[in-house]
PDB file of C-alpha atoms in Angstrom:
ATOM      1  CA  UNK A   1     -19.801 -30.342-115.694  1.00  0.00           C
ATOM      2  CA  UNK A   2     -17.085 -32.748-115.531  1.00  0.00           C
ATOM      3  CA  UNK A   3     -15.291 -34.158-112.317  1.00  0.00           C
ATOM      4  CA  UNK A   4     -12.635 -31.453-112.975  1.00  0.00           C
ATOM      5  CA  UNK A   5     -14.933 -28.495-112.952  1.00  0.00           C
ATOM      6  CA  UNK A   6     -16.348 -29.279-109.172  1.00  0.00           C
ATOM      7  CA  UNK A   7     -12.859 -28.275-107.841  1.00  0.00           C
ATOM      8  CA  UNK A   8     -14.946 -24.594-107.926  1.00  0.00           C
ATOM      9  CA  UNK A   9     -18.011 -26.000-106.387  1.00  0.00           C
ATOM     10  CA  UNK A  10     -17.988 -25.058-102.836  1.00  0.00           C
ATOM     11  CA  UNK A  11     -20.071 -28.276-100.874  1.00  0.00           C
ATOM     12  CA  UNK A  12     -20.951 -26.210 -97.953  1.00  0.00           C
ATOM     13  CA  UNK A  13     -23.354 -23.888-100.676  1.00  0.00           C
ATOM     14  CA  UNK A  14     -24.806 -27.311-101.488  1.00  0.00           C
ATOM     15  CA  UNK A  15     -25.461 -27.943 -97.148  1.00  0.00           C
ATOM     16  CA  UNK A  16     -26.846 -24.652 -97.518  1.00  0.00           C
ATOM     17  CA  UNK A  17     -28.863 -25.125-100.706  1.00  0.00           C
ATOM     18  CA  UNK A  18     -30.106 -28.167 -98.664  1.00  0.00           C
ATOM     19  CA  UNK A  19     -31.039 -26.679 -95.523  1.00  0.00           C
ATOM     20  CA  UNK A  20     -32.993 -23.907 -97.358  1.00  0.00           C
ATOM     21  CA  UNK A  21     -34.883 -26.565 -98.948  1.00  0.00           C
ATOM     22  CA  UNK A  22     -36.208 -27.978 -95.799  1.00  0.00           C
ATOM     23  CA  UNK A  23     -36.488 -24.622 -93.856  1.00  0.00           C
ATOM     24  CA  UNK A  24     -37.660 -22.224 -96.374  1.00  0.00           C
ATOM     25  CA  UNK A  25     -36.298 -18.898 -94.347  1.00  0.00           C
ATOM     26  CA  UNK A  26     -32.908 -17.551 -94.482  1.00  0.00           C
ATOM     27  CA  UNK A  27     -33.496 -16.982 -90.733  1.00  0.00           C
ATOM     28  CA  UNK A  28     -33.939 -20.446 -89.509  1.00  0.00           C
ATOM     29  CA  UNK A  29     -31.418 -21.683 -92.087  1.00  0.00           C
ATOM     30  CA  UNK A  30     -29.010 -19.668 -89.871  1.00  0.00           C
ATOM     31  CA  UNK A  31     -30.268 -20.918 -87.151  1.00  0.00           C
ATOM     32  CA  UNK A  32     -29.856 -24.473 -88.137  1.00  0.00           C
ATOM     33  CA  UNK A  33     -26.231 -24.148 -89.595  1.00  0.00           C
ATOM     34  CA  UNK A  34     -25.503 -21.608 -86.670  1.00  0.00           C
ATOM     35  CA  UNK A  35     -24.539 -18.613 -89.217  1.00  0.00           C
ATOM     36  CA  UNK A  36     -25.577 -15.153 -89.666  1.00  0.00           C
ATOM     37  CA  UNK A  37     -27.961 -14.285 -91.806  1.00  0.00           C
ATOM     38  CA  UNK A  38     -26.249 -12.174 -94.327  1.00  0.00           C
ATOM     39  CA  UNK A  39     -23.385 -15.418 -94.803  1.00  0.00           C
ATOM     40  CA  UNK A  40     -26.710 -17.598 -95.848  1.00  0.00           C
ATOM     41  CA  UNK A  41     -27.906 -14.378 -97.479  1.00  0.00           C
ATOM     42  CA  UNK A  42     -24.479 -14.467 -99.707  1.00  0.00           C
ATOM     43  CA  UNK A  43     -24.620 -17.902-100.221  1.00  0.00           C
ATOM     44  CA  UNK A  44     -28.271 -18.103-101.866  1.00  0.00           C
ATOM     45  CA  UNK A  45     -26.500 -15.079-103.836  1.00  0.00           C
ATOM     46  CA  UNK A  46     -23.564 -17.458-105.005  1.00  0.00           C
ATOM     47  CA  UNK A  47     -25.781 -20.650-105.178  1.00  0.00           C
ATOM     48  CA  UNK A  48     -27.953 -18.581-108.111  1.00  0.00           C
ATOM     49  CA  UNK A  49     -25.061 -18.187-110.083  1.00  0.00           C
ATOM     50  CA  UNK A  50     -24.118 -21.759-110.034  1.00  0.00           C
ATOM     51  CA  UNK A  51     -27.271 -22.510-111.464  1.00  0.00           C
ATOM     52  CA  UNK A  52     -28.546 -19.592-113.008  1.00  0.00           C
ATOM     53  CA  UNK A  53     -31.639 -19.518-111.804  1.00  0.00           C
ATOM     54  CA  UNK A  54     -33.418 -17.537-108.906  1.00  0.00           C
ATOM     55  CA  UNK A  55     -33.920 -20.870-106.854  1.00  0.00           C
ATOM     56  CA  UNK A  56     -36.463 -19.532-104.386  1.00  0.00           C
ATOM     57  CA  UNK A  57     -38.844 -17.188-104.663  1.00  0.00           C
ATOM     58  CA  UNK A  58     -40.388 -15.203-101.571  1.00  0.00           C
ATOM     59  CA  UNK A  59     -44.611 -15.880-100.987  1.00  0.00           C
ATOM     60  CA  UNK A  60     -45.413 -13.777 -97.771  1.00  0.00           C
ATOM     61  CA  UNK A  61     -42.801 -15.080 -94.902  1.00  0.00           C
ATOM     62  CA  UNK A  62     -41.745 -18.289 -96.795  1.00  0.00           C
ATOM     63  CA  UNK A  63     -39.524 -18.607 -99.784  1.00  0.00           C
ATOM     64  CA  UNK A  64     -40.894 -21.538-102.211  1.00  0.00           C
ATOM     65  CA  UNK A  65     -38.454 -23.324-104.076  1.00  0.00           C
ATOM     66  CA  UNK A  66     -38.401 -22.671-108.210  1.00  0.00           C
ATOM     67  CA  UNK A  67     -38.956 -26.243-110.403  1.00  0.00           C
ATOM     68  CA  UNK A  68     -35.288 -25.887-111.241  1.00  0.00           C
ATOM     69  CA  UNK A  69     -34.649 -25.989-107.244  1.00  0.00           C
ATOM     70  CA  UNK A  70     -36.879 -29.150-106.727  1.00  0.00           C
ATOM     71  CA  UNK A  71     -34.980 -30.752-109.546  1.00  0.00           C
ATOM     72  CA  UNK A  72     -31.580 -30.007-108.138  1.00  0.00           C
ATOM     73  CA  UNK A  73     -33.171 -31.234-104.735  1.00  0.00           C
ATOM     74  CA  UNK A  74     -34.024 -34.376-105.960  1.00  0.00           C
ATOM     75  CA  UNK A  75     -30.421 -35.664-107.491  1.00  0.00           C
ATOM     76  CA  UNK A  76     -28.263 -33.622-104.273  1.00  0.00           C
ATOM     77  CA  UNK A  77     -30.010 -34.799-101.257  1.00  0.00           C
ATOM     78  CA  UNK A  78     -29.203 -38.900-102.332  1.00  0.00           C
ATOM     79  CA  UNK A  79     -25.812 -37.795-103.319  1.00  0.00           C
ATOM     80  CA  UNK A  80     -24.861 -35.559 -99.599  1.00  0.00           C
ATOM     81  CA  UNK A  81     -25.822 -39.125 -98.301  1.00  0.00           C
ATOM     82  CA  UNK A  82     -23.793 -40.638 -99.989  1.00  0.00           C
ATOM     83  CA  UNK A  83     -20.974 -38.706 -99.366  1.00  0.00           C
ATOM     84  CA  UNK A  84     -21.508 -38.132 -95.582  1.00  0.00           C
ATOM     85  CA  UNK A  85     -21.498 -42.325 -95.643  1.00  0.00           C
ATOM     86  CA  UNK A  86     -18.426 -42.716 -97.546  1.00  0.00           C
ATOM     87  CA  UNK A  87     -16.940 -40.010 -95.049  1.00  0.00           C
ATOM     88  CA  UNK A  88     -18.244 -41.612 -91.820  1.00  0.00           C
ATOM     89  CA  UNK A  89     -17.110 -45.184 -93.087  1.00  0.00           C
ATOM     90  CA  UNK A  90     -13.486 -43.857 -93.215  1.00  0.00           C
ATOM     91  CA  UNK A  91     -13.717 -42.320 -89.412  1.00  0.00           C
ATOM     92  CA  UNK A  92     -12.903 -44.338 -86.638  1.00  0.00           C
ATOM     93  CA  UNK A  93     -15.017 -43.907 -83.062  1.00  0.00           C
ATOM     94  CA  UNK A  94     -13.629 -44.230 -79.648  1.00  0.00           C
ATOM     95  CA  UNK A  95     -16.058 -44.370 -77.128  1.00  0.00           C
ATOM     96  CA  UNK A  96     -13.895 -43.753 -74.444  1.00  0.00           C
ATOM     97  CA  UNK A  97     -11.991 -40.309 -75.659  1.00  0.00           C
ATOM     98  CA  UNK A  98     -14.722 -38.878 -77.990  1.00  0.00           C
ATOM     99  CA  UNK A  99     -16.550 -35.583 -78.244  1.00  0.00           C
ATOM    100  CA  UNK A 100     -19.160 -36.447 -80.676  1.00  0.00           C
ATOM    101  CA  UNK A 101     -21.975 -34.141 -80.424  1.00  0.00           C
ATOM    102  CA  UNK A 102     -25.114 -36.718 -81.034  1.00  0.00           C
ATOM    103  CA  UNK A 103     -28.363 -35.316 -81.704  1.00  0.00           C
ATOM    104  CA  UNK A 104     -31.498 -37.711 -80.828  1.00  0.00           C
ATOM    105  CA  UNK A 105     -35.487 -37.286 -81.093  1.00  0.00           C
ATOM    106  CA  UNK A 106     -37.268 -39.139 -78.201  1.00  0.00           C
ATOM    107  CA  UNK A 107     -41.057 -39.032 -77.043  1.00  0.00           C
ATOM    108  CA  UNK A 108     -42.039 -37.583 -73.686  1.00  0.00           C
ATOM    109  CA  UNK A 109     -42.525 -41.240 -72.349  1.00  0.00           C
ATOM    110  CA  UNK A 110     -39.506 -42.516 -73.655  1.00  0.00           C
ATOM    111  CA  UNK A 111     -37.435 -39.804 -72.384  1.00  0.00           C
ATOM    112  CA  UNK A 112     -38.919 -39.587 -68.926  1.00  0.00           C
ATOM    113  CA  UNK A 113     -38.878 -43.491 -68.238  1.00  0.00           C
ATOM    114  CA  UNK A 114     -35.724 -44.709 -70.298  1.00  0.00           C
ATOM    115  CA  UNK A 115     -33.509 -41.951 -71.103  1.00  0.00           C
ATOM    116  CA  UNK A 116     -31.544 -41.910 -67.091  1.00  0.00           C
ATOM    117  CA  UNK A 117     -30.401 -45.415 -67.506  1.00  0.00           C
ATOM    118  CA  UNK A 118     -28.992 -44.763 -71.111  1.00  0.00           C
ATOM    119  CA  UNK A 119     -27.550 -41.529 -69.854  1.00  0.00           C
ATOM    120  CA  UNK A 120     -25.463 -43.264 -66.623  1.00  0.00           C
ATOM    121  CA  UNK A 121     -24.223 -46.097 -69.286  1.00  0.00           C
ATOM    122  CA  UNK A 122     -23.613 -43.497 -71.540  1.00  0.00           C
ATOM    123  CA  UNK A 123     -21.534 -41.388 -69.727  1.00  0.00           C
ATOM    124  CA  UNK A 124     -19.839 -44.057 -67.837  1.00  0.00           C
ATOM    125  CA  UNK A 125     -18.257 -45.452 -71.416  1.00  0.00           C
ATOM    126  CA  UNK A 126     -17.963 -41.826 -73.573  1.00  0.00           C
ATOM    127  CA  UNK A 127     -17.864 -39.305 -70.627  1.00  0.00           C
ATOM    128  CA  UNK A 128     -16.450 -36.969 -73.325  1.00  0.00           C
ATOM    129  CA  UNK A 129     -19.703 -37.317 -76.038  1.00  0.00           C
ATOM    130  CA  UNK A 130     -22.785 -34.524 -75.679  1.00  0.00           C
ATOM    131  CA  UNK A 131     -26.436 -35.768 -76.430  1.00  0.00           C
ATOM    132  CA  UNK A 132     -28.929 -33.658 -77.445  1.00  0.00           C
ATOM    133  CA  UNK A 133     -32.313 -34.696 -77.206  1.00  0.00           C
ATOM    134  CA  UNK A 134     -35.148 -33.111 -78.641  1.00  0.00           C
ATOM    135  CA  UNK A 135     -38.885 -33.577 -78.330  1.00  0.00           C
ATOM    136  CA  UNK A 136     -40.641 -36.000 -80.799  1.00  0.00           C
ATOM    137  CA  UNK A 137     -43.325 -38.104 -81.614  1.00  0.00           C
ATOM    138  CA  UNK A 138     -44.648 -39.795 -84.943  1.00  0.00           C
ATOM    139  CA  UNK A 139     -45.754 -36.167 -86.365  1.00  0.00           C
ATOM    140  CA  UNK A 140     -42.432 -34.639 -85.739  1.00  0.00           C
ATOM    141  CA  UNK A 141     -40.101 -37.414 -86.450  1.00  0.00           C
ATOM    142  CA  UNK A 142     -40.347 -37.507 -90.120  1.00  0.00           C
ATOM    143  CA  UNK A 143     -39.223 -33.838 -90.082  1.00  0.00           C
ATOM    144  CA  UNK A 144     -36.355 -34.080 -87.773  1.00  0.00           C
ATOM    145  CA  UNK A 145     -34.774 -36.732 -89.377  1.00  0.00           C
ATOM    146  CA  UNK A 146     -35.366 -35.661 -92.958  1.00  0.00           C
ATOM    147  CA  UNK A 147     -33.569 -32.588 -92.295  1.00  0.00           C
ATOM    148  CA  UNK A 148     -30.823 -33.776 -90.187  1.00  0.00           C
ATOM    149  CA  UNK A 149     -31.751 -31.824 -86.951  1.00  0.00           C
ATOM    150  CA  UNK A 150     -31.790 -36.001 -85.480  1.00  0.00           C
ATOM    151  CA  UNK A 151     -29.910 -38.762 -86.407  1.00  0.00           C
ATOM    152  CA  UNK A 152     -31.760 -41.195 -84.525  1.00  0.00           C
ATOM    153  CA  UNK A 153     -35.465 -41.159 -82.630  1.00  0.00           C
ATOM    154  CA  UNK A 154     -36.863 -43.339 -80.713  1.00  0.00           C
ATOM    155  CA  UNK A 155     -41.103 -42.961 -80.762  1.00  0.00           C
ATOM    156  CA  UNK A 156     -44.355 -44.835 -81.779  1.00  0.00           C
ATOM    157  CA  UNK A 157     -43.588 -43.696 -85.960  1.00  0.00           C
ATOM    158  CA  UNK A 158     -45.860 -44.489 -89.015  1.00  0.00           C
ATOM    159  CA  UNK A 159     -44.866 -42.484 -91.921  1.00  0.00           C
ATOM    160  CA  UNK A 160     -40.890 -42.040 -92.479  1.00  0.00           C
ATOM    161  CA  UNK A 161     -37.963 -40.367 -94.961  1.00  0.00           C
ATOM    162  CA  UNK A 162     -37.864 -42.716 -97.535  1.00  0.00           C
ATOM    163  CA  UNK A 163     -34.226 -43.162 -96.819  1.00  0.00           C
ATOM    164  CA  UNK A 164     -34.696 -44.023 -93.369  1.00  0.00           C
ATOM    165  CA  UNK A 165     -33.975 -47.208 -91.435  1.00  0.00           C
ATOM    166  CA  UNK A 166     -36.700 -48.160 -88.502  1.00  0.00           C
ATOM    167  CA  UNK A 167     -36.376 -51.785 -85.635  1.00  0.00           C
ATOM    168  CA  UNK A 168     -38.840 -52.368 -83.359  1.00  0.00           C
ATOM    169  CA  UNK A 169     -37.328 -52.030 -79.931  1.00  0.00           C
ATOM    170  CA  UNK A 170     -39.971 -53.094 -77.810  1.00  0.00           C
ATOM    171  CA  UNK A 171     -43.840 -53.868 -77.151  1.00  0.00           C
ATOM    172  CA  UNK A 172     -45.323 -52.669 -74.493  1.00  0.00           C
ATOM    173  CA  UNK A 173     -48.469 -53.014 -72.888  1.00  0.00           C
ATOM    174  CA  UNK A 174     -50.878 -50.218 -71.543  1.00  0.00           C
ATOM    175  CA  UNK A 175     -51.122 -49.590 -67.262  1.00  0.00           C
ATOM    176  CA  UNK A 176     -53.737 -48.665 -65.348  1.00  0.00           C
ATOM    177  CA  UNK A 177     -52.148 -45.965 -63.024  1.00  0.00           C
ATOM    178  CA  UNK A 178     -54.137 -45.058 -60.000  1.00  0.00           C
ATOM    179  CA  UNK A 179     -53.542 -43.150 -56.268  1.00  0.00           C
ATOM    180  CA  UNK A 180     -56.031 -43.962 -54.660  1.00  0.00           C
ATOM    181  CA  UNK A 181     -56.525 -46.336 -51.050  1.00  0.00           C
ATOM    182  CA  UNK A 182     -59.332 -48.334 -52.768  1.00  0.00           C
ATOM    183  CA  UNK A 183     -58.692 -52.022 -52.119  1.00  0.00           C
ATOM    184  CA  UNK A 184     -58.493 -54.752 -55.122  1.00  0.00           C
ATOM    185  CA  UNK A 185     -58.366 -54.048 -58.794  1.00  0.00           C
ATOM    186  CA  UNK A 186     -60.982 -51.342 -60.739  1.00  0.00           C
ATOM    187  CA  UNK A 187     -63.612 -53.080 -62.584  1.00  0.00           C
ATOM    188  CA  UNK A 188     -64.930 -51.964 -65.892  1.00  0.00           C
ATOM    189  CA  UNK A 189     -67.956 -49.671 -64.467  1.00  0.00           C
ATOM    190  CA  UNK A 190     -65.425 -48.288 -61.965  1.00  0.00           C
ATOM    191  CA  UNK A 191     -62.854 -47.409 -64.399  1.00  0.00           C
ATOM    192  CA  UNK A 192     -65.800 -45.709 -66.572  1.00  0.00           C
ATOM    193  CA  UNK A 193     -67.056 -43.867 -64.091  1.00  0.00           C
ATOM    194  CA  UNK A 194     -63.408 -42.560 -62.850  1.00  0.00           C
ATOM    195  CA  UNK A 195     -62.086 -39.468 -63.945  1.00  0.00           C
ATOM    196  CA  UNK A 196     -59.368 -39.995 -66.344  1.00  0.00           C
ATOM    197  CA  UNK A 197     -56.319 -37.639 -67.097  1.00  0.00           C
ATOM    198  CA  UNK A 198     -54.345 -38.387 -70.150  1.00  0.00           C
ATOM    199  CA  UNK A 199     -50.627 -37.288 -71.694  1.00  0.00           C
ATOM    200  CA  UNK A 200     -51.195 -35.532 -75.153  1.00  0.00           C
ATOM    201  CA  UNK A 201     -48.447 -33.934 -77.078  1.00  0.00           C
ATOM    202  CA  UNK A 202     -51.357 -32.072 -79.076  1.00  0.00           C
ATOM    203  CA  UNK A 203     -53.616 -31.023 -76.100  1.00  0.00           C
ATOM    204  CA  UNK A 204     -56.110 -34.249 -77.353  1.00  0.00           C
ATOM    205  CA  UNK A 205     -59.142 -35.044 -75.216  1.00  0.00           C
ATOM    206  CA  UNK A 206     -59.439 -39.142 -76.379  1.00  0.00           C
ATOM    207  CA  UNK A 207     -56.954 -41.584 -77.725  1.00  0.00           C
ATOM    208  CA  UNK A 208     -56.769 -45.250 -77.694  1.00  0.00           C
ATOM    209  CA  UNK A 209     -58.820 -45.863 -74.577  1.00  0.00           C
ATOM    210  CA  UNK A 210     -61.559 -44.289 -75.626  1.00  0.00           C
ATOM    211  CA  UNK A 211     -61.552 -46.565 -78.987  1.00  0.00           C
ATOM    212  CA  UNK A 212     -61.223 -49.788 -77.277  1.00  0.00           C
ATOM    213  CA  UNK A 213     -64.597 -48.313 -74.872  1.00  0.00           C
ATOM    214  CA  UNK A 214     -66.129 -47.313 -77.826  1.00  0.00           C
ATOM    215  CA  UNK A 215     -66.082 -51.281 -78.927  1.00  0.00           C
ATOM    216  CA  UNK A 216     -67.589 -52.175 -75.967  1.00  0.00           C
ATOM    217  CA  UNK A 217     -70.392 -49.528 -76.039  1.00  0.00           C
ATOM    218  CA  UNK A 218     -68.827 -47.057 -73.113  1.00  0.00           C
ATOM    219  CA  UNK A 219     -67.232 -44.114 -72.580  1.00  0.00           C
ATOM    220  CA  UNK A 220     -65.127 -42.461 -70.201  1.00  0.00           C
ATOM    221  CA  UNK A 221     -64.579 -38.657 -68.829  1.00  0.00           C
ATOM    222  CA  UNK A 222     -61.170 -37.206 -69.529  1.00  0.00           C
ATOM    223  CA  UNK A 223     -60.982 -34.304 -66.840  1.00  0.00           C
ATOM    224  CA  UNK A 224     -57.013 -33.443 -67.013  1.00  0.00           C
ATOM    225  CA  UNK A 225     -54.600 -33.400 -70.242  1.00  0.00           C
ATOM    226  CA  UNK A 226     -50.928 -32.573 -69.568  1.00  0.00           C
ATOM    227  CA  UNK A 227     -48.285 -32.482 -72.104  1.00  0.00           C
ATOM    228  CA  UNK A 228     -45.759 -34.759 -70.598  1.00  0.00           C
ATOM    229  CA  UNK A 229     -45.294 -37.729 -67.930  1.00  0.00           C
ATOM    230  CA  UNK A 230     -43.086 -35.963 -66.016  1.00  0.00           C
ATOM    231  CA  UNK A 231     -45.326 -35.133 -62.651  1.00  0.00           C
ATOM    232  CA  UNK A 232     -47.988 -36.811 -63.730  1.00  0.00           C
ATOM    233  CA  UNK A 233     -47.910 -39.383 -60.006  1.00  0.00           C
ATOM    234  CA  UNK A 234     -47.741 -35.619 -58.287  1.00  0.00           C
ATOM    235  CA  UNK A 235     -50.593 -34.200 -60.088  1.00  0.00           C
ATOM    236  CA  UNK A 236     -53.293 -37.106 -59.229  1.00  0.00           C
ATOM    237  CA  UNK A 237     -51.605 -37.931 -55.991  1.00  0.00           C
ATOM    238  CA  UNK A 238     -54.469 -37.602 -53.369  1.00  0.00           C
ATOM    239  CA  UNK A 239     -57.644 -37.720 -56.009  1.00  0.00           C
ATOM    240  CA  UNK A 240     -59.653 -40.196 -57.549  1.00  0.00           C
ATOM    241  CA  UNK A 241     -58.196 -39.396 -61.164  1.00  0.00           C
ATOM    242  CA  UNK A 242     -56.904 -42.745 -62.982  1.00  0.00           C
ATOM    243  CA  UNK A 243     -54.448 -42.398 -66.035  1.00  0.00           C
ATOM    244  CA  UNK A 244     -53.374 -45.234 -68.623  1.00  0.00           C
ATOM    245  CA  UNK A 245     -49.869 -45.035 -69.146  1.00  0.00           C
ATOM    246  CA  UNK A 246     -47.355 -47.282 -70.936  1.00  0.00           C
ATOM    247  CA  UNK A 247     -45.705 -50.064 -68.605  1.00  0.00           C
ATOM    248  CA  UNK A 248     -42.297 -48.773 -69.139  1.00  0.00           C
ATOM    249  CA  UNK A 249     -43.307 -45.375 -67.837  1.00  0.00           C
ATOM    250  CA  UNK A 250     -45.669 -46.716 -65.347  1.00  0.00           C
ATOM    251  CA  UNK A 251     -42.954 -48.726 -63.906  1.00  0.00           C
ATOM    252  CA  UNK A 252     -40.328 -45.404 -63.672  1.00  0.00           C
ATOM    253  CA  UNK A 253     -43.805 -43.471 -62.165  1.00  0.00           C
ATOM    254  CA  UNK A 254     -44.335 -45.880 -59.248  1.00  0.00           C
ATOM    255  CA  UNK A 255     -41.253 -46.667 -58.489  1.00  0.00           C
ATOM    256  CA  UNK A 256     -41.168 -42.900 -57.175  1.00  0.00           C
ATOM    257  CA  UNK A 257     -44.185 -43.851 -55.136  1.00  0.00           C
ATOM    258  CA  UNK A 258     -47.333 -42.663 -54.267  1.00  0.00           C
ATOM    259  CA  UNK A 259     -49.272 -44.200 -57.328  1.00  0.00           C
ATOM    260  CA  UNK A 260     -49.891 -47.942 -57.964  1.00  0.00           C
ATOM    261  CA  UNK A 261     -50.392 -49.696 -61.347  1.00  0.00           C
ATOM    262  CA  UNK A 262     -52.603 -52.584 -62.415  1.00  0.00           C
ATOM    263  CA  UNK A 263     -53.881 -54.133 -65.903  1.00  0.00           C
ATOM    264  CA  UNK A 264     -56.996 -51.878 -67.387  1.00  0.00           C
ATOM    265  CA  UNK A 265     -60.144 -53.677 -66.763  1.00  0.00           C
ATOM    266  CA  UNK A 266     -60.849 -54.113 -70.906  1.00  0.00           C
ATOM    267  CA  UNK A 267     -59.109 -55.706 -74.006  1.00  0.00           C
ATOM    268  CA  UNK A 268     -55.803 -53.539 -75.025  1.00  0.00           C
ATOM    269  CA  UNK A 269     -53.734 -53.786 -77.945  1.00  0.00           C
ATOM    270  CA  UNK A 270     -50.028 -53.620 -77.624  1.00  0.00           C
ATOM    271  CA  UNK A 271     -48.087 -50.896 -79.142  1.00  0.00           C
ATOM    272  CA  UNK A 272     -44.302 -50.879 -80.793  1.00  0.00           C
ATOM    273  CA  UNK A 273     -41.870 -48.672 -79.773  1.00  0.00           C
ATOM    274  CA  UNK A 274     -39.600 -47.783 -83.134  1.00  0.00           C
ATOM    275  CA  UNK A 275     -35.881 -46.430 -83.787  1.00  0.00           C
ATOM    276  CA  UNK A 276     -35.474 -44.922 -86.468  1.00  0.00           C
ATOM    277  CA  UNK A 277     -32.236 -43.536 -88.035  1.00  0.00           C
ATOM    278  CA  UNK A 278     -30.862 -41.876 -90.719  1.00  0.00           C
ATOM    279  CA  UNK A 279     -29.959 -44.608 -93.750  1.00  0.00           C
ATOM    280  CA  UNK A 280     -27.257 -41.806 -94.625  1.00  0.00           C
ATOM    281  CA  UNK A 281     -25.477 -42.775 -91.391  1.00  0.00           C
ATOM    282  CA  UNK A 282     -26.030 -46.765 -91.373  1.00  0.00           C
ATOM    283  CA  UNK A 283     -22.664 -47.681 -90.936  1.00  0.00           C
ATOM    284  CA  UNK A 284     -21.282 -44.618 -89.255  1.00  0.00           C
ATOM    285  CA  UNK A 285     -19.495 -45.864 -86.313  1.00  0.00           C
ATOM    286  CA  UNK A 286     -20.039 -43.765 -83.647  1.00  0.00           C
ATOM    287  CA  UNK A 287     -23.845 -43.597 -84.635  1.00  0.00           C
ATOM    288  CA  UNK A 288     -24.004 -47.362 -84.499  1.00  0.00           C
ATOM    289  CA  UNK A 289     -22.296 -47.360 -81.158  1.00  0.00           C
ATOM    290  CA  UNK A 290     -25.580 -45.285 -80.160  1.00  0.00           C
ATOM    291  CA  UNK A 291     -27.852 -47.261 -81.527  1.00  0.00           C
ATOM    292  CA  UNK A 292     -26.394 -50.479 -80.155  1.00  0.00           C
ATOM    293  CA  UNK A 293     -26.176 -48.704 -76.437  1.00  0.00           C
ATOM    294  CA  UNK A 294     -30.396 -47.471 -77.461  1.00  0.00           C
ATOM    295  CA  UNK A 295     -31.204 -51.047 -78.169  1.00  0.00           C
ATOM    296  CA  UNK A 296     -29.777 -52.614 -75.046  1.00  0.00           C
ATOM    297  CA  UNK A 297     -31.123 -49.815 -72.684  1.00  0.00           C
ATOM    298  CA  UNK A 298     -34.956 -49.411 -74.460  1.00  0.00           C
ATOM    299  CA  UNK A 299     -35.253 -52.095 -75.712  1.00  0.00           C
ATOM    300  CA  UNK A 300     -37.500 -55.276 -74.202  1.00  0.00           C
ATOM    301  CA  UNK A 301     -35.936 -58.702 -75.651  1.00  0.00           C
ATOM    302  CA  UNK A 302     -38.459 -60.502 -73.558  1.00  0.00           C
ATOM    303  CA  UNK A 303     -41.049 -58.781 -75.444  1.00  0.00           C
ATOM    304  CA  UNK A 304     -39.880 -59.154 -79.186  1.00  0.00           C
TER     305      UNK A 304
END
C-alpha cells in the first residue's frame, strides 16, 4: 500500500483495532471508546476486510487475537504514537481557557494526602480543565497506561510500557501512626506486641513491616486491613491499634487530629514515589503543563 492508497483507510478502525487489542471484548471496547456495540461490531466487520483475515477469534468470553493481528499490533501501536505526538506538538494549551479532559492514575495514599492541594492550584489556573482520576498502584499502572485509559500516574511502579517515561518525585519515609494517650515514643516490644492495622489494595495481611521484623527475629499481629487511607485516624481513634503509614499521608491524617505520628521503633527503608507518563505524549503541551503542576505539588525537592 502506498501513501496514496491510505486516503481509504479510516484511522478511527485502527483506534478501534487498538482498543480491541488491549480489551479483548467488543463490550468493553465500547465502553472504552464510549460507542455501541454494534458500531465496534461493524468496525471489526470492516477492519477484516482491510486485512483479510478474521483478526480475533472468540475462546469462551474473550476474543484472542489471530498471529496476523499480533503482527499488525506490533508495527500500529508505535506508529498511533507517533502520530498522536506529531498532532499534540502542533496544538497549543492555554491553561487559563481550556477544557482538556485529563485522565490520571493515582494510589490511594497519593490521592488522599496530595491530590486537594493539586486540585485548588489546579483549578485556580485551568478552572475550565476536568481530571479524572482513577485508582492505581504498581499492578494496575502498567495496564492503564498501556492502553490509554491514563496518561499519567503517580504510584510506587516496577514494571512499565516499554514506551513509557517514569521521575522519581519523592522519597518518603514510613510513620508510626498511633491514638492512643500513652506518654513517650513505642519501643520495639511495644510496637510488637500492638495490634497493627494496615492499608492493602489486595486485602494483604503483611507487607514491608513485617520483612524488616522478620530481620530482626519478630513478628507482629495485623488485626484490621482496609482498602484505603481515607478514615483510617476514625477507625483506630479510641483503641490501642497502631498503623505504619507513609509521612506524606501521615502528615494529611494528623493534621485532622485525633492520631499522632512518630518514627517506627526499627530500621526502615525509604520508598520512591514514581510518575509515570505516556512517551506518546512527551511533549504534548497541555500534558506537560500537568506534569509540571504534579511535580511541584507531590513532589519533595528536599528529599531528592
Amino acid at each position: 500500500m502506498n501513501r496514496n492508497d491510505l486516503r481509504r483507510v479510516d484511522l478511527n478502525l485502527l483506534i478501534v483495532f487498538e482498543t480491541l487489542m488491549h480489551e479483548r471484548s467488543v463490550t468493553r471496547a465500547a465502553e472504552k471508546l464510549f460507542l455501541g456495540q454494534p458500531a465496534i461490531s461493524a468496525a471489526l466487520s470492516r477492519l477484516r476486510g482491510l486485512f483479510d483475515d478474521p483478526l480475533f477469534v472468540r475462546t469462551g468470553r474473550s476474543m484472542e487475537p489471530s498471529a496476523r493481528a499480533v503482527e499488525i499490533f506490533a508495527l500500529l501501536s508505535p506508529a498511533l504514537d507517533s502520530i498522536s505526538t506529531a498532532v499534540s506538538r502542533a496544538a497549543e494549551f492555554d491553561p487559563a481557557t481550556s477544557t482538556t479532559v485529563f485522565r490520571i492514575g493515582l494510589s490511594d495514599d497519593v490521592e488522599f494526602a496530595l491530590l486537594p492541594m493539586l486540585l485548588k492550584r489546579l483549578r485556580a489556573e485551568s478552572p475550565g480543565i476536568v481530571l479524572v482520576v482513577r485508582r492505581a498502584n504498581y499492578i494496575l499502572m502498567p495496564s492503564l497506561l498501556a492502553s490509554g485509559e491514563i496518561s499519567i500516574g503517580v504510584s510506587y511502579t516496577a514494571d512499565l510500557p516499554a514506551n513509557a517515561k517514569r521521575k522519581v518525585l519523592r522519597r518518603s519515609m514510613p510513620k508510626l501512626l498511633r491514638a492512643d494517650t500513652v506518654p513517650g515514643p513505642l519501643s520495639l516490644d511495644d510496637f510488637c506486641a500492638r495490634p497493627h492495622a494496615l492499608v492493602s489494595f489486595a486485602g494483604d495481611l503483611s507487607g514491608f513491616i513485617d520483612e524488616e521484623l522478620e530481620k530482626l527475629g519478630r513478628k507482629r499481629h495485623v488485626v484490621l486491613a482496609v482498602p484505603q487511607f481515607n478514615g483510617l485516624s476514625t477507625l483506630i481513634s479510641g483503641t490501642d491499634i497502631v498503623a505504619t503509614v507513609p509521612d506524606y499521608t501521615a502528615e494529611a491524617l494528623t493534621a485532622a487530629g485525633g492520631v499522632r505520628a512518630e518514627d517506627p521503633p526499627l530500621p526502615v527503608r525509604s520508598f520512591e514515589l514514581h510518575m509515570a507518563w505516556r512517551g506518546s505524549q512527551d511533549n504534548d503541551p497541555g500534558e506537560r503543563w500537568l506534569r509540571s503542576r504534579i511535580q511541584m505539588f507531590f513532589g519533595d525537592p528536599d528529599s531528592l
